JSON list of C-alpha atoms in Angstrom, two decimals:
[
{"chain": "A", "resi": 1, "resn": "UNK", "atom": "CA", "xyz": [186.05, 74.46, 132.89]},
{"chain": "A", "resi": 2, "resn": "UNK", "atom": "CA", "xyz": [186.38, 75.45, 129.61]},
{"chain": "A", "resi": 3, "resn": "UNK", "atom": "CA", "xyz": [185.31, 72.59, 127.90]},
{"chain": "A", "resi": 4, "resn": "UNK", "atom": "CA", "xyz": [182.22, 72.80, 129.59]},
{"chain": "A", "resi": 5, "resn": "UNK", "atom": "CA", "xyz": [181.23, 75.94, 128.14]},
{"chain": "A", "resi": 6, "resn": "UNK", "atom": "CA", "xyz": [182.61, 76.70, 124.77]},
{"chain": "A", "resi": 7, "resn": "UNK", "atom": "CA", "xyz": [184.46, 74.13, 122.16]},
{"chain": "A", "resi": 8, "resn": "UNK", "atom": "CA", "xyz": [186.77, 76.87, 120.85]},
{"chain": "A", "resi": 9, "resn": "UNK", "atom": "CA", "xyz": [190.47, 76.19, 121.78]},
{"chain": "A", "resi": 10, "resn": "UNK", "atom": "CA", "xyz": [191.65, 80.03, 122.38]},
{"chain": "A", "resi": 11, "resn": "UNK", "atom": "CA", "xyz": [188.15, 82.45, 122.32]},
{"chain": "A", "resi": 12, "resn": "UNK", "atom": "CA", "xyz": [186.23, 83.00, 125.02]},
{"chain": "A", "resi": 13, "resn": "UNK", "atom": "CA", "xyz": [182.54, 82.18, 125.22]},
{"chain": "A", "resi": 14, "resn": "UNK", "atom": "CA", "xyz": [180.22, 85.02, 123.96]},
{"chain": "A", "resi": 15, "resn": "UNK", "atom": "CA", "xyz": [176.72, 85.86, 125.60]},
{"chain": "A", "resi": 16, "resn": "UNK", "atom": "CA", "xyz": [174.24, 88.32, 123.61]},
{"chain": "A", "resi": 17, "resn": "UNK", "atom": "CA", "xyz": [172.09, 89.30, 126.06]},
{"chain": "A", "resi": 18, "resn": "UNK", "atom": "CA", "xyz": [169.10, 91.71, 124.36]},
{"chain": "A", "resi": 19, "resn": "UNK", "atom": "CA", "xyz": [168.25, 95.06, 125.46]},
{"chain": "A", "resi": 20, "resn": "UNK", "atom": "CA", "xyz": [166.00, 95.92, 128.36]},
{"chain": "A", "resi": 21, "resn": "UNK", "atom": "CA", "xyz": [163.82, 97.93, 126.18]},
{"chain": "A", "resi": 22, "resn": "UNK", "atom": "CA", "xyz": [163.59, 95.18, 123.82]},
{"chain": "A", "resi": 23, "resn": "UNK", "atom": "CA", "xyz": [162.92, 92.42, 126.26]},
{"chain": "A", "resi": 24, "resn": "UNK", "atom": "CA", "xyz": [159.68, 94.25, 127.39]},
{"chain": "A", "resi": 25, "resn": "UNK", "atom": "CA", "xyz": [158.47, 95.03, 124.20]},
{"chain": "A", "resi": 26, "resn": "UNK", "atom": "CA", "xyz": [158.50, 91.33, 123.51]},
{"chain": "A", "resi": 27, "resn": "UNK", "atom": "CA", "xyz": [156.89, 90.25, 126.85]},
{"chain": "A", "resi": 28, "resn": "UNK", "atom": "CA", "xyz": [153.68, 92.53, 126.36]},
{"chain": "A", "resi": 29, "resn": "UNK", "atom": "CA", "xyz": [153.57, 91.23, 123.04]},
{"chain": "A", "resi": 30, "resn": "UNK", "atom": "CA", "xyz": [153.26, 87.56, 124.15]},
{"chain": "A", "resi": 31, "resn": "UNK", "atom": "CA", "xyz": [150.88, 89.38, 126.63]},
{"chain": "A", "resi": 32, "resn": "UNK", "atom": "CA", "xyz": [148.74, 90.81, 124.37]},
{"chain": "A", "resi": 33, "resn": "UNK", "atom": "CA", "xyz": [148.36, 87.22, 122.47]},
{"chain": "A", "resi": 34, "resn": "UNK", "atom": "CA", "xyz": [146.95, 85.70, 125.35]},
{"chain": "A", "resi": 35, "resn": "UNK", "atom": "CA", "xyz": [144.27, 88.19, 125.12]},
{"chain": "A", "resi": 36, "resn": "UNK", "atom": "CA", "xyz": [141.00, 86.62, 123.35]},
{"chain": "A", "resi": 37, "resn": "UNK", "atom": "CA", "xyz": [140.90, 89.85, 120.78]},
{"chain": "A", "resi": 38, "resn": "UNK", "atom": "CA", "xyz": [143.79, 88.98, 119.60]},
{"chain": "A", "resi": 39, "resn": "UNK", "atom": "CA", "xyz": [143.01, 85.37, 119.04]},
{"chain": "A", "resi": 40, "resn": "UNK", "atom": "CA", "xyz": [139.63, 86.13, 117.45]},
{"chain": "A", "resi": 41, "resn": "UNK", "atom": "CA", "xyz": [141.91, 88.46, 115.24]},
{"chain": "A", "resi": 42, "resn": "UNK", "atom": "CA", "xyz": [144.29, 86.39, 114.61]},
{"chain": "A", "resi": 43, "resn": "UNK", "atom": "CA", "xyz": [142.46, 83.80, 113.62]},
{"chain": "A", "resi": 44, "resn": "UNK", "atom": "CA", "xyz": [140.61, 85.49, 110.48]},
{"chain": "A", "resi": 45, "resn": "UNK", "atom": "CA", "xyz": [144.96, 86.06, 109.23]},
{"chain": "A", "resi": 46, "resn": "UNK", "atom": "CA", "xyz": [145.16, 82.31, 109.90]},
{"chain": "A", "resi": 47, "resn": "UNK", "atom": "CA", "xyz": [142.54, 81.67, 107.63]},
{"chain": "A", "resi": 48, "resn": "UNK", "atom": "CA", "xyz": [143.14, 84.11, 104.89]},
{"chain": "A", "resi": 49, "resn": "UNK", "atom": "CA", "xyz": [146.58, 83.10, 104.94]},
{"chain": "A", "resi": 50, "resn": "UNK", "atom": "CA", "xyz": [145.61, 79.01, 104.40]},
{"chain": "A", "resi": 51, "resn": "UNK", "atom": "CA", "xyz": [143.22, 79.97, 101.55]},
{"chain": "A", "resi": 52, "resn": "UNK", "atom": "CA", "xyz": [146.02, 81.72, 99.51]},
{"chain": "A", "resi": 53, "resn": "UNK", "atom": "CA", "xyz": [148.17, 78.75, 99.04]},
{"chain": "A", "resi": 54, "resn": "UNK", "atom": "CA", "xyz": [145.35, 76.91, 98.11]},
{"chain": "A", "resi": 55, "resn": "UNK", "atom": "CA", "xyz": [143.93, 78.73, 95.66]},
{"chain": "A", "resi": 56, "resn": "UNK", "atom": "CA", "xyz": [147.98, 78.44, 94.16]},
{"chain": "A", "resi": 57, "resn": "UNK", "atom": "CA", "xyz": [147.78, 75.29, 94.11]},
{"chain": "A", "resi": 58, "resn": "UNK", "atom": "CA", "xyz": [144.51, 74.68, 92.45]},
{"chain": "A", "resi": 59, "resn": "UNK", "atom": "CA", "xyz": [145.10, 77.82, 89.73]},
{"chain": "A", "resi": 60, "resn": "UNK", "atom": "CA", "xyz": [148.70, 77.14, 89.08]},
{"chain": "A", "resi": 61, "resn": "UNK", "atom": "CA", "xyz": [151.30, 79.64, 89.62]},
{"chain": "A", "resi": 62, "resn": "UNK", "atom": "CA", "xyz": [150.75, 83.42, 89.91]}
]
């Protein structure tokens, strides 16, 4: 069966599993950006950060 889960000839097959705490931290956060705040909030960055690298490109270089 080991072909089926890892190419390596003599190591095992290594799993990184993240921490608990770190898991749920991540799951509110894609929580939170379901939320229409956050989209509304988001969406001024999303903006700001389109108008910077055309302004670059129309001024030249820093």
């Amino acid at each position: 069966m080991r072909s089926r889960c890892t190419r390596s000839k003599t190591e095992p097959r290594k799993l990184t599993l993240a921490l608990c705490e770190e898991h749920q931290a991540i799951r509110a956060r894609c929580q939170l950006q379901e939320t229409g705040h956050w989209r509304r909030h988001y969406a001024t960055r999303a903006c700001v950060e389109g108008s910077v690298p055309h302004g670059l490109r129309r001024r030249g270089p820093r």
